[in-house]
PDB file of C-alpha atoms and ligand atoms in Angstrom:
ATOM      1  CA  MET A   1      53.390  24.378  12.628  1.00 48.00           C
ATOM      2  CA  LEU A   2      53.292  20.537  12.409  1.00 47.00           C
ATOM      3  CA  ASN A   3      51.302  20.399  15.625  1.00 56.00           C
ATOM      4  CA  LYS A   4      48.785  22.821  14.154  1.00 55.00           C
ATOM      5  CA  ILE A   5      48.329  20.601  11.000  1.00 54.00           C
ATOM      6  CA  HIS A   6      47.882  17.439  13.105  1.00 68.00           C
ATOM      7  CA  TRP A   7      45.279  19.223  15.213  1.00 62.00           C
ATOM      8  CA  HIS A   8      43.175  20.012  12.083  1.00 65.00           C
ATOM      9  CA  TYR A   9      43.421  16.390  10.851  1.00 72.00           C
ATOM     10  CA  PHE A  10      42.311  15.194  14.267  1.00 63.00           C
ATOM     11  CA  VAL A  11      39.236  17.494  14.355  1.00 65.00           C
ATOM     12  CA  ALA A  12      38.280  16.557  10.755  1.00 68.00           C
ATOM     13  CA  GLY A  13      38.653  12.823  11.554  1.00 70.00           C
ATOM     14  CA  LEU A  14      36.592  13.139  14.704  1.00 70.00           C
ATOM     15  CA  PHE A  15      33.902  15.036  12.773  1.00 69.00           C
ATOM     16  CA  VAL A  16      33.714  12.294  10.058  1.00 70.00           C
ATOM     17  CA  TYR A  17      33.542   9.582  12.761  1.00 74.00           C
ATOM     18  CA  ILE A  18      30.707  11.320  14.654  1.00 74.00           C
ATOM     19  CA  ALA A  19      28.778  12.048  11.417  1.00 72.00           C
ATOM     20  CA  GLY A  20      29.161   8.391  10.373  1.00 69.00           C
ATOM     21  CA  LYS A  21      27.920   7.151  13.750  1.00 70.00           C
ATOM     22  CA  LEU A  22      24.997   9.564  13.623  1.00 65.00           C
ATOM     23  CA  LEU A  23      23.989   8.442  10.108  1.00 64.00           C
ATOM     24  CA  TYR A  24      24.252   4.763  11.121  1.00 63.00           C
ATOM     25  CA  PHE A  25      22.116   5.399  14.208  1.00 56.00           C
ATOM     26  CA  LEU A  26      19.422   7.235  12.202  1.00 54.00           C
ATOM     27  CA  TYR A  27      19.358   4.578   9.443  1.00 51.00           C
ATOM     28  CA  SER A  28      19.253   1.562  11.740  1.00 47.00           C
ATOM     29  CA  ASN A  29      16.457   3.128  13.815  1.00 45.00           C
ATOM     30  CA  LYS A  30      14.433   3.813  10.694  1.00 44.00           C
ATOM     31  CA  THR A  31      14.660   0.216   9.566  1.00 40.00           C
ATOM     32  CA  LYS A  32      14.024  -1.205  13.019  1.00 43.00           C
ATOM     33  CA  VAL A  33      10.444  -2.447  13.320  1.00 39.00           C
ATOM     34  CA  LYS A  34       9.571  -3.209  16.939  1.00 42.00           C
ATOM     35  CA  GLY A  35      12.804  -4.917  17.824  1.00 37.00           C
ATOM     36  CA  ARG A  36      13.385  -6.530  14.390  1.00 40.00           C
ATOM     37  CA  ASN A  37      16.331  -4.945  12.641  1.00 39.00           C
ATOM     38  CA  LEU A  38      15.540  -5.320   8.965  1.00 37.00           C
ATOM     39  CA  VAL A  39      18.033  -4.070   6.422  1.00 38.00           C
ATOM     40  CA  CYS A  40      16.196  -2.640   3.462  1.00 36.00           C
ATOM     41  CA  ALA A  41      18.223  -4.530   0.882  1.00 45.00           C
ATOM     42  CA  ASP A  42      15.697  -5.739  -1.652  1.00 53.00           C
ATOM     43  CA  GLU A  43      12.009  -5.962  -2.494  1.00 55.00           C
ATOM     44  CA  THR A  44      11.453  -9.013  -0.297  1.00 52.00           C
ATOM     45  CA  THR A  45      12.775  -7.187   2.732  1.00 56.00           C
ATOM     46  CA  MET A  46      10.603  -4.201   1.834  1.00 59.00           C
ATOM     47  CA  ASP A  47       7.620  -6.582   1.666  1.00 58.00           C
ATOM     48  CA  ILE A  48       8.466  -7.991   5.098  1.00 58.00           C
ATOM     49  CA  ARG A  49       8.698  -4.487   6.537  1.00 63.00           C
ATOM     50  CA  ALA A  50       5.360  -3.586   5.015  1.00 62.00           C
ATOM     51  CA  GLU A  51       3.815  -6.793   6.389  1.00 60.00           C
ATOM     52  CA  VAL A  52       5.182  -6.235   9.885  1.00 60.00           C
ATOM     53  CA  LYS A  53       4.009  -2.623   9.830  1.00 63.00           C
ATOM     54  CA  ASP A  54       0.599  -3.654   8.498  1.00 60.00           C
ATOM     55  CA  VAL A  55       0.185  -6.250  11.219  1.00 57.00           C
ATOM     56  CA  GLN A  56       1.359  -3.993  14.016  1.00 56.00           C
ATOM     57  CA  GLU A  57      -0.195  -0.731  12.900  1.00 54.00           C
ATOM     58  CA  ASP A  58      -3.110  -0.967  15.304  1.00 47.00           C
ATOM     59  CA  GLY A  59      -1.076  -0.894  18.490  1.00 49.00           C
ATOM     60  CA  ASP A  60       2.283  -0.316  20.065  1.00 54.00           C
ATOM     61  CA  ASP A  61       2.798  -3.946  20.988  1.00 65.00           C
ATOM     62  CA  ALA A  62       5.831  -5.475  22.621  1.00 68.00           C
ATOM     63  CA  GLU A  63       7.274  -8.568  20.929  1.00 74.00           C
ATOM     64  CA  ASP A  64       6.048 -10.588  23.935  1.00 76.00           C
ATOM     65  CA  ASP A  65       2.447  -9.935  22.852  1.00 80.00           C
ATOM     66  CA  TRP A  66       3.009 -12.109  19.779  1.00 81.00           C
ATOM     67  CA  ILE A  67       3.108 -15.911  19.601  1.00 81.00           C
ATOM     68  CA  PRO A  68       4.230 -18.176  16.730  1.00 80.00           C
ATOM     69  CA  SER A  69       1.551 -18.767  14.108  1.00 76.00           C
ATOM     70  CA  LEU A  70       1.951 -22.548  14.235  1.00 79.00           C
ATOM     71  CA  GLY A  71       3.383 -24.875  16.835  1.00 77.00           C
ATOM     72  CA  ASP A  72       5.344 -27.993  15.938  1.00 85.00           C
ATOM     73  CA  VAL A  73       3.689 -29.726  12.956  1.00 90.00           C
ATOM     74  CA  LYS A  74       4.402 -33.321  12.020  1.00 93.00           C
ATOM     75  CA  HIS A  75       4.714 -34.135   8.334  1.00 95.00           C
ATOM     76  CA  LYS A  76       2.835 -36.891   6.481  1.00 97.00           C
ATOM     77  CA  GLN A  77       3.021 -38.539   3.058  1.00 97.00           C
ATOM     78  CA  LEU A  78       1.406 -36.435   0.324  1.00 97.00           C
ATOM     79  CA  GLU A  79      -1.657 -38.024  -1.250  1.00 97.00           C
ATOM     80  CA  PHE A  80      -1.119 -37.481  -4.969  1.00 97.00           C
ATOM     81  CA  ASN A  81      -3.217 -38.875  -7.779  1.00 96.00           C
ATOM     82  CA  SER A  82      -1.079 -39.002 -10.920  1.00 97.00           C
ATOM     83  CA  LEU A  83      -2.973 -38.493 -14.209  1.00 98.00           C
ATOM     84  CA  SER A  84      -1.987 -39.332 -17.771  1.00 98.00           C
ATOM     85  CA  GLU A  85      -0.974 -36.412 -20.009  1.00 98.00           C
ATOM     86  CA  GLU A  86      -4.126 -36.830 -22.136  1.00 98.00           C
ATOM     87  CA  GLU A  87      -6.307 -36.768 -19.058  1.00 98.00           C
ATOM     88  CA  MET A  88      -4.553 -33.651 -17.816  1.00 98.00           C
ATOM     89  CA  VAL A  89      -5.168 -31.809 -21.089  1.00 98.00           C
ATOM     90  CA  VAL A  90      -8.828 -32.845 -21.064  1.00 98.00           C
ATOM     91  CA  ARG A  91      -9.288 -31.713 -17.481  1.00 98.00           C
ATOM     92  CA  ALA A  92      -7.432 -28.424 -17.998  1.00 98.00           C
ATOM     93  CA  LYS A  93      -9.663 -27.668 -21.000  1.00 98.00           C
ATOM     94  CA  GLU A  94     -12.805 -28.664 -19.117  1.00 98.00           C
ATOM     95  CA  TYR A  95     -11.916 -26.403 -16.222  1.00 98.00           C
ATOM     96  CA  TYR A  96     -11.189 -23.510 -18.562  1.00 98.00           C
ATOM     97  CA  LYS A  97     -14.559 -24.064 -20.329  1.00 98.00           C
ATOM     98  CA  LEU A  98     -16.284 -24.027 -16.969  1.00 98.00           C
ATOM     99  CA  LEU A  99     -14.638 -20.801 -15.820  1.00 98.00           C
ATOM    100  CA  GLU A 100     -15.030 -19.114 -19.189  1.00 98.00           C
ATOM    101  CA  GLY A 101     -18.799 -19.186 -18.631  1.00 98.00           C
ATOM    102  CA  ARG A 102     -18.612 -17.250 -15.360  1.00 98.00           C
ATOM    103  CA  ARG A 103     -20.009 -13.725 -15.504  1.00 98.00           C
ATOM    104  CA  THR A 104     -20.456 -10.972 -12.980  1.00 98.00           C
ATOM    105  CA  VAL A 105     -24.197 -10.498 -12.449  1.00 98.00           C
ATOM    106  CA  ARG A 106     -25.839  -7.305 -11.192  1.00 97.00           C
ATOM    107  CA  SER A 107     -29.462  -8.380 -11.355  1.00 97.00           C
ATOM    108  CA  PHE A 108     -30.541 -11.180  -9.012  1.00 98.00           C
ATOM    109  CA  SER A 109     -33.633 -13.298  -8.526  1.00 97.00           C
ATOM    110  CA  SER A 110     -34.880 -13.643  -4.956  1.00 94.00           C
ATOM    111  CA  ARG A 111     -35.176 -17.433  -5.423  1.00 97.00           C
ATOM    112  CA  SER A 112     -33.829 -19.120  -2.307  1.00 98.00           C
ATOM    113  CA  VAL A 113     -30.630 -21.153  -2.161  1.00 98.00           C
ATOM    114  CA  SER A 114     -29.885 -23.966   0.264  1.00 98.00           C
ATOM    115  CA  LYS A 115     -27.601 -22.996   3.141  1.00 98.00           C
ATOM    116  CA  GLU A 116     -25.771 -26.290   2.622  1.00 98.00           C
ATOM    117  CA  VAL A 117     -24.600 -25.094  -0.798  1.00 98.00           C
ATOM    118  CA  ILE A 118     -23.329 -21.826   0.668  1.00 98.00           C
ATOM    119  CA  ARG A 119     -21.538 -23.594   3.531  1.00 98.00           C
ATOM    120  CA  ASN A 120     -19.702 -25.869   1.105  1.00 98.00           C
ATOM    121  CA  ILE A 121     -18.757 -22.921  -1.104  1.00 98.00           C
ATOM    122  CA  ILE A 122     -17.231 -21.208   1.912  1.00 98.00           C
ATOM    123  CA  LYS A 123     -15.412 -24.459   2.778  1.00 98.00           C
ATOM    124  CA  SER A 124     -13.873 -24.381  -0.722  1.00 98.00           C
ATOM    125  CA  ALA A 125     -12.695 -20.793  -0.136  1.00 98.00           C
ATOM    126  CA  GLY A 126     -11.133 -22.003   3.110  1.00 98.00           C
ATOM    127  CA  THR A 127      -8.895 -24.452   1.215  1.00 98.00           C
ATOM    128  CA  ALA A 128      -6.831 -21.591  -0.230  1.00 98.00           C
ATOM    129  CA  PRO A 129      -3.107 -21.411   0.449  1.00 98.00           C
ATOM    130  CA  SER A 130      -2.105 -18.648   2.881  1.00 97.00           C
ATOM    131  CA  GLY A 131       1.100 -17.069   4.177  1.00 95.00           C
ATOM    132  CA  ALA A 132       2.502 -19.485   6.817  1.00 92.00           C
ATOM    133  CA  HIS A 133      -0.923 -21.185   6.840  1.00 94.00           C
ATOM    134  CA  THR A 134      -2.420 -18.328   8.806  1.00 94.00           C
ATOM    135  CA  GLU A 135      -5.777 -18.527   6.957  1.00 96.00           C
ATOM    136  CA  PRO A 136      -6.424 -14.791   7.318  1.00 97.00           C
ATOM    137  CA  TRP A 137     -10.067 -14.697   6.238  1.00 98.00           C
ATOM    138  CA  THR A 138     -13.521 -14.446   7.759  1.00 98.00           C
ATOM    139  CA  TYR A 139     -16.567 -14.940   5.558  1.00 98.00           C
ATOM    140  CA  VAL A 140     -19.700 -13.325   6.926  1.00 98.00           C
ATOM    141  CA  VAL A 141     -22.815 -14.805   5.300  1.00 98.00           C
ATOM    142  CA  VAL A 142     -25.943 -12.678   5.527  1.00 98.00           C
ATOM    143  CA  SER A 143     -29.387 -13.993   4.596  1.00 98.00           C
ATOM    144  CA  SER A 144     -31.399 -11.921   7.099  1.00 98.00           C
ATOM    145  CA  ALA A 145     -33.639  -9.498   5.159  1.00 98.00           C
ATOM    146  CA  GLU A 146     -33.266  -6.921   7.914  1.00 98.00           C
ATOM    147  CA  ILE A 147     -29.451  -6.951   7.887  1.00 98.00           C
ATOM    148  CA  LYS A 148     -29.372  -6.920   4.075  1.00 98.00           C
ATOM    149  CA  GLU A 149     -31.530  -3.735   4.235  1.00 98.00           C
ATOM    150  CA  GLN A 150     -29.080  -2.153   6.672  1.00 98.00           C
ATOM    151  CA  ILE A 151     -26.122  -3.116   4.485  1.00 98.00           C
ATOM    152  CA  ARG A 152     -27.855  -1.670   1.416  1.00 98.00           C
ATOM    153  CA  TYR A 153     -28.595   1.561   3.285  1.00 98.00           C
ATOM    154  CA  ILE A 154     -24.942   1.982   4.352  1.00 98.00           C
ATOM    155  CA  ILE A 155     -23.602   1.196   0.884  1.00 97.00           C
ATOM    156  CA  GLU A 156     -26.049   3.308  -1.124  1.00 97.00           C
ATOM    157  CA  GLU A 157     -25.504   6.323   1.118  1.00 96.00           C
ATOM    158  CA  GLU A 158     -21.730   6.062   0.739  1.00 93.00           C
ATOM    159  CA  GLU A 159     -21.804   5.141  -2.962  1.00 92.00           C
ATOM    160  CA  GLU A 160     -23.888   8.225  -3.798  1.00 91.00           C
ATOM    161  CA  ILE A 161     -21.058  10.378  -2.417  1.00 92.00           C
ATOM    162  CA  ASN A 162     -18.488   8.168  -4.207  1.00 90.00           C
ATOM    163  CA  TYR A 163     -20.175   8.557  -7.587  1.00 93.00           C
ATOM    164  CA  LYS A 164     -20.959  12.268  -7.186  1.00 91.00           C
ATOM    165  CA  LYS A 165     -17.841  13.516  -5.443  1.00 91.00           C
ATOM    166  CA  ARG A 166     -15.022  11.036  -4.766  1.00 90.00           C
ATOM    167  CA  MET A 167     -14.530   8.971  -7.911  1.00 90.00           C
ATOM    168  CA  GLY A 168     -14.226  11.726 -10.495  1.00 91.00           C
ATOM    169  CA  LYS A 169     -14.979  11.776 -14.225  1.00 90.00           C
ATOM    170  CA  VAL A 170     -12.438   9.189 -15.389  1.00 91.00           C
ATOM    171  CA  TRP A 171     -13.513   6.518 -12.925  1.00 90.00           C
ATOM    172  CA  THR A 172     -17.261   7.038 -13.353  1.00 91.00           C
ATOM    173  CA  GLY A 173     -16.668   7.189 -17.130  1.00 92.00           C
ATOM    174  CA  ASP A 174     -14.877   3.812 -17.031  1.00 92.00           C
ATOM    175  CA  LEU A 175     -17.875   2.347 -15.194  1.00 92.00           C
ATOM    176  CA  LYS A 176     -20.455   3.522 -17.774  1.00 90.00           C
ATOM    177  CA  PRO A 177     -20.346   0.249 -19.820  1.00 90.00           C
ATOM    178  CA  PHE A 178     -21.416  -1.625 -16.690  1.00 91.00           C
ATOM    179  CA  ARG A 179     -24.483   0.614 -16.122  1.00 91.00           C
ATOM    180  CA  THR A 180     -23.742   0.862 -12.420  1.00 91.00           C
ATOM    181  CA  ASN A 181     -24.676   3.665 -10.052  1.00 91.00           C
ATOM    182  CA  TRP A 182     -25.269   4.058  -6.321  1.00 93.00           C
ATOM    183  CA  ILE A 183     -28.667   2.331  -6.382  1.00 95.00           C
ATOM    184  CA  LYS A 184     -27.994  -1.353  -5.623  1.00 97.00           C
ATOM    185  CA  PRO A 185     -31.188  -3.441  -5.521  1.00 97.00           C
ATOM    186  CA  TYR A 186     -29.149  -6.653  -5.667  1.00 97.00           C
ATOM    187  CA  LEU A 187     -28.057  -6.057  -2.065  1.00 98.00           C
ATOM    188  CA  THR A 188     -31.575  -6.872  -0.880  1.00 98.00           C
ATOM    189  CA  GLU A 189     -32.724  -9.101  -3.743  1.00 97.00           C
ATOM    190  CA  ALA A 190     -29.963 -11.728  -3.714  1.00 98.00           C
ATOM    191  CA  PRO A 191     -30.654 -14.468  -1.136  1.00 98.00           C
ATOM    192  CA  TYR A 192     -27.152 -14.184   0.301  1.00 98.00           C
ATOM    193  CA  LEU A 193     -24.518 -11.523   0.789  1.00 98.00           C
ATOM    194  CA  ILE A 194     -21.050 -12.911   1.478  1.00 98.00           C
ATOM    195  CA  LEU A 195     -18.641 -10.398   2.992  1.00 98.00           C
ATOM    196  CA  ALA A 196     -14.971 -11.383   2.841  1.00 98.00           C
ATOM    197  CA  PHE A 197     -12.941  -9.859   5.659  1.00 98.00           C
ATOM    198  CA  LYS A 198      -9.135  -9.846   5.654  1.00 98.00           C
ATOM    199  CA  GLN A 199      -7.639 -10.581   9.067  1.00 96.00           C
ATOM    200  CA  THR A 200      -4.504  -8.479   9.533  1.00 93.00           C
ATOM    201  CA  HIS A 201      -3.700 -10.629  12.583  1.00 92.00           C
ATOM    202  CA  SER A 202      -5.564 -12.905  14.969  1.00 89.00           C
ATOM    203  CA  LEU A 203      -6.115 -12.427  18.645  1.00 82.00           C
ATOM    204  CA  ARG A 204      -6.390 -15.156  21.274  1.00 78.00           C
ATOM    205  CA  ALA A 205      -8.570 -14.824  24.369  1.00 78.00           C
ATOM    206  CA  ASP A 206      -5.413 -14.222  26.489  1.00 82.00           C
ATOM    207  CA  GLY A 207      -4.509 -11.189  24.359  1.00 82.00           C
ATOM    208  CA  LYS A 208      -1.653 -12.897  22.502  1.00 85.00           C
ATOM    209  CA  LYS A 209      -1.516 -12.177  18.802  1.00 88.00           C
ATOM    210  CA  LYS A 210      -0.577 -14.215  15.760  1.00 87.00           C
ATOM    211  CA  MET A 211       1.045 -12.511  12.821  1.00 89.00           C
ATOM    212  CA  HIS A 212      -0.724 -12.994   9.472  1.00 91.00           C
ATOM    213  CA  TYR A 213       1.771 -12.843   6.645  1.00 91.00           C
ATOM    214  CA  TYR A 214       0.679 -11.706   3.187  1.00 96.00           C
ATOM    215  CA  SER A 215      -2.928 -11.505   4.318  1.00 96.00           C
ATOM    216  CA  GLU A 216      -3.906  -9.421   1.285  1.00 97.00           C
ATOM    217  CA  GLN A 217      -2.627 -11.964  -1.246  1.00 97.00           C
ATOM    218  CA  SER A 218      -3.980 -14.912   0.768  1.00 98.00           C
ATOM    219  CA  LEU A 219      -7.463 -13.386   1.028  1.00 98.00           C
ATOM    220  CA  CYS A 220      -7.521 -12.613  -2.704  1.00 98.00           C
ATOM    221  CA  ILE A 221      -6.627 -16.217  -3.585  1.00 98.00           C
ATOM    222  CA  SER A 222      -9.338 -17.467  -1.232  1.00 98.00           C
ATOM    223  CA  VAL A 223     -11.949 -15.174  -2.787  1.00 98.00           C
ATOM    224  CA  GLY A 224     -10.874 -16.435  -6.229  1.00 98.00           C
ATOM    225  CA  LEU A 225     -11.628 -19.986  -5.116  1.00 98.00           C
ATOM    226  CA  LEU A 226     -14.914 -18.809  -3.617  1.00 98.00           C
ATOM    227  CA  ILE A 227     -15.992 -17.220  -6.912  1.00 98.00           C
ATOM    228  CA  SER A 228     -15.167 -20.344  -8.893  1.00 98.00           C
ATOM    229  CA  ALA A 229     -16.957 -22.566  -6.320  1.00 98.00           C
ATOM    230  CA  ILE A 230     -20.072 -20.358  -6.589  1.00 98.00           C
ATOM    231  CA  HIS A 231     -19.969 -20.750 -10.365  1.00 98.00           C
ATOM    232  CA  TYR A 232     -19.350 -24.495 -10.216  1.00 98.00           C
ATOM    233  CA  ALA A 233     -22.317 -24.884  -7.867  1.00 98.00           C
ATOM    234  CA  GLY A 234     -24.568 -23.300 -10.520  1.00 98.00           C
ATOM    235  CA  LEU A 235     -24.994 -19.896  -8.890  1.00 98.00           C
ATOM    236  CA  VAL A 236     -23.908 -16.379  -9.830  1.00 98.00           C
ATOM    237  CA  SER A 237     -22.162 -13.622  -7.924  1.00 98.00           C
ATOM    238  CA  LEU A 238     -21.060 -10.033  -8.132  1.00 98.00           C
ATOM    239  CA  THR A 239     -17.552  -9.177  -6.976  1.00 98.00           C
ATOM    240  CA  SER A 240     -17.968  -5.758  -5.391  1.00 97.00           C
ATOM    241  CA  THR A 241     -15.765  -3.454  -3.394  1.00 96.00           C
ATOM    242  CA  PRO A 242     -17.939  -0.917  -1.568  1.00 94.00           C
ATOM    243  CA  LEU A 243     -15.695   2.129  -1.278  1.00 94.00           C
ATOM    244  CA  ASN A 244     -15.483   3.731   2.194  1.00 94.00           C
ATOM    245  CA  CYS A 245     -18.075   1.347   3.693  1.00 97.00           C
ATOM    246  CA  GLY A 246     -15.641  -1.015   5.469  1.00 97.00           C
ATOM    247  CA  PRO A 247     -15.729   0.433   9.017  1.00 97.00           C
ATOM    248  CA  ALA A 248     -19.542   0.868   9.081  1.00 98.00           C
ATOM    249  CA  LEU A 249     -20.130  -2.684   7.785  1.00 98.00           C
ATOM    250  CA  ARG A 250     -17.526  -4.121  10.159  1.00 98.00           C
ATOM    251  CA  SER A 251     -19.283  -2.472  13.063  1.00 98.00           C
ATOM    252  CA  LEU A 252     -22.776  -3.521  11.852  1.00 98.00           C
ATOM    253  CA  LEU A 253     -21.610  -7.145  11.635  1.00 98.00           C
ATOM    254  CA  GLY A 254     -19.694  -7.052  14.918  1.00 98.00           C
ATOM    255  CA  ARG A 255     -16.311  -7.875  13.413  1.00 97.00           C
ATOM    256  CA  PRO A 256     -13.120  -6.889  15.304  1.00 94.00           C
ATOM    257  CA  MET A 257     -10.753  -4.059  14.334  1.00 93.00           C
ATOM    258  CA  SER A 258      -8.225  -6.649  13.130  1.00 93.00           C
ATOM    259  CA  GLU A 259     -10.526  -7.442  10.204  1.00 96.00           C
ATOM    260  CA  LYS A 260     -10.908  -5.283   7.122  1.00 97.00           C
ATOM    261  CA  LEU A 261     -13.705  -5.675   4.608  1.00 98.00           C
ATOM    262  CA  ALA A 262     -12.143  -6.647   1.285  1.00 98.00           C
ATOM    263  CA  ILE A 263     -14.948  -7.824  -0.972  1.00 98.00           C
ATOM    264  CA  LEU A 264     -18.732  -8.153  -0.805  1.00 98.00           C
ATOM    265  CA  LEU A 265     -20.474 -10.707  -3.009  1.00 98.00           C
ATOM    266  CA  PRO A 266     -24.215 -11.027  -3.498  1.00 98.00           C
ATOM    267  CA  VAL A 267     -24.799 -14.683  -4.365  1.00 98.00           C
ATOM    268  CA  GLY A 268     -27.840 -16.428  -5.845  1.00 98.00           C
ATOM    269  CA  TYR A 269     -29.629 -17.011  -9.150  1.00 98.00           C
ATOM    270  CA  PRO A 270     -29.663 -14.410 -11.923  1.00 98.00           C
ATOM    271  CA  HIS A 271     -32.890 -12.483 -12.489  1.00 97.00           C
ATOM    272  CA  GLU A 272     -34.726 -13.971 -15.472  1.00 96.00           C
ATOM    273  CA  ASP A 273     -34.219 -10.724 -17.437  1.00 95.00           C
ATOM    274  CA  CYS A 274     -30.586 -10.418 -16.424  1.00 96.00           C
ATOM    275  CA  GLU A 275     -28.274  -8.886 -19.032  1.00 96.00           C
ATOM    276  CA  VAL A 276     -24.487  -8.698 -18.900  1.00 97.00           C
ATOM    277  CA  PRO A 277     -22.098  -6.500 -20.884  1.00 97.00           C
ATOM    278  CA  ASP A 278     -20.774  -8.318 -23.944  1.00 97.00           C
ATOM    279  CA  LEU A 279     -17.123  -8.259 -22.884  1.00 96.00           C
ATOM    280  CA  LYS A 280     -14.201  -9.988 -24.589  1.00 97.00           C
ATOM    281  CA  ARG A 281     -11.360 -11.505 -22.603  1.00 98.00           C
ATOM    282  CA  LYS A 282      -7.708 -11.087 -23.564  1.00 98.00           C
ATOM    283  CA  PRO A 283      -6.335 -13.952 -25.663  1.00 98.00           C
ATOM    284  CA  LEU A 284      -3.594 -16.170 -24.230  1.00 98.00           C
ATOM    285  CA  ASP A 285      -0.742 -14.424 -26.048  1.00 98.00           C
ATOM    286  CA  GLU A 286      -1.663 -11.163 -24.304  1.00 98.00           C
ATOM    287  CA  ILE A 287      -1.679 -12.578 -20.794  1.00 98.00           C
ATOM    288  CA  MET A 288       1.190 -15.077 -20.955  1.00 98.00           C
ATOM    289  CA  VAL A 289       4.895 -14.646 -21.583  1.00 98.00           C
ATOM    290  CA  GLU A 290       6.892 -17.834 -22.204  1.00 98.00           C
ATOM    291  CA  PHE A 291      10.579 -18.649 -21.769  1.00 98.00           C
ATOM    292  CA  ASP A 292      11.354 -22.149 -23.091  1.00 95.00           C
TER     293      ASP A 292
HETATM  294  C1  FMN B   1     -11.632  -6.286  -7.306  1.00 84.69           C
HETATM  295  C2  FMN B   1     -12.909  -6.136  -8.100  1.00 84.69           C
HETATM  296  C3  FMN B   1     -13.809  -5.159  -7.722  1.00 84.69           C
HETATM  297  C4  FMN B   1     -14.999  -5.014  -8.413  1.00 84.69           C
HETATM  298  N1  FMN B   1     -15.888  -4.087  -7.969  1.00 84.69           N
HETATM  299  C5  FMN B   1     -17.093  -4.003  -8.588  1.00 84.69           C
HETATM  300  C6  FMN B   1     -18.087  -3.132  -8.063  1.00 84.69           C
HETATM  301  O1  FMN B   1     -17.885  -2.471  -7.028  1.00 84.69           O
HETATM  302  N2  FMN B   1     -19.275  -3.067  -8.696  1.00 84.69           N
HETATM  303  C7  FMN B   1     -19.557  -3.818  -9.819  1.00 84.69           C
HETATM  304  O2  FMN B   1     -20.657  -3.720 -10.360  1.00 84.69           O
HETATM  305  N3  FMN B   1     -18.615  -4.678 -10.326  1.00 84.69           N
HETATM  306  C8  FMN B   1     -17.417  -4.789  -9.741  1.00 84.69           C
HETATM  307  N4  FMN B   1     -16.475  -5.697 -10.206  1.00 84.69           N
HETATM  308  C9  FMN B   1     -16.820  -6.594 -11.340  1.00 84.69           C
HETATM  309  C10 FMN B   1     -16.099  -6.222 -12.611  1.00 84.69           C
HETATM  310  O3  FMN B   1     -16.674  -5.075 -13.178  1.00 84.69           O
HETATM  311  C11 FMN B   1     -16.183  -7.411 -13.563  1.00 84.69           C
HETATM  312  O4  FMN B   1     -15.479  -8.495 -12.996  1.00 84.69           O
HETATM  313  C12 FMN B   1     -15.571  -7.117 -14.923  1.00 84.69           C
HETATM  314  O5  FMN B   1     -16.369  -6.158 -15.573  1.00 84.69           O
HETATM  315  C13 FMN B   1     -15.442  -8.365 -15.788  1.00 84.69           C
HETATM  316  O6  FMN B   1     -16.683  -8.988 -15.985  1.00 84.69           O
HETATM  317  P1  FMN B   1     -16.919 -10.518 -15.665  1.00 84.69           P
HETATM  318  O7  FMN B   1     -16.655 -10.709 -14.202  1.00 84.69           O
HETATM  319  O8  FMN B   1     -18.336 -10.792 -16.065  1.00 84.69           O
HETATM  320  O9  FMN B   1     -15.934 -11.307 -16.470  1.00 84.69           O
HETATM  321  C14 FMN B   1     -15.279  -5.848  -9.532  1.00 84.69           C
HETATM  322  C15 FMN B   1     -14.362  -6.837  -9.889  1.00 84.69           C
HETATM  323  C16 FMN B   1     -13.201  -6.988  -9.175  1.00 84.69           C
HETATM  324  C17 FMN B   1     -12.245  -8.092  -9.536  1.00 84.69           C
END
């Protein structure tokens, strides 16, 4: 009798042990991303998993295919220009006043703009902070009338389908105040089109890859600086996100698969009859929460 009871306990124990091992095996394999065993403990770890997956999604690479983003970097004294409090307030207000005047423009003049201005604007965008200083952006600047025509053709064809079929009533309804549709003359009228590509990773000539961390956030910050530099230089832009046009534009402009089109900005002077929607911006107390 006793023997019989012990036998049942033994089988039950063995069953629990095997089930536990099996669950552990399944869980640890699920959280293993190409040799990196990441325990899904919090949001940061989830972010890292998403980043690693994002970077590696285009191929089944071994860890050996990747190299560190930066080598050894020596540190130097920070150059810091300390301002008085009054000066800081003045400058903060001045900068706000400057940016408050920026508007998205959808009607451009064909008046030409010096390439030197555009190059310096792009240099400003390139000063943005980026995850592990990976600088995951490529700015393609198009002034060729022929390529602008091709870009317009690709975008208008796709946007017609977007407006008629993909976006739906709510989305197209929300866009009504902006009087937009799939006809986009600004794509050929503006002297420059700047296409901001997000680099998911970079590739060296020897095939080795560098991981680009938080490329989405880094690119967005860089484009923010670009937009404010365009405005500061006395020009206008339109922040646009041509839906479903990324692959065709990437291929037209000869960009690699590791780059994804994020934002396209026509840049130039506004058309003399240019109108903009009379929008109001949220006041400070609606965009800021303070804990003192
Ligand atoms: C991510 C993003 C995508 C946008 N996409 C478009 C677009 O495809 N077409 C367009 O006409 N405007 C687009 N806009 C411009 C917004 O409509 C515009 O910024 C908003 O109406 C506020 O106007 P303001 O920029 O003049 O302050 C986009 C803006 C952002 C930030």
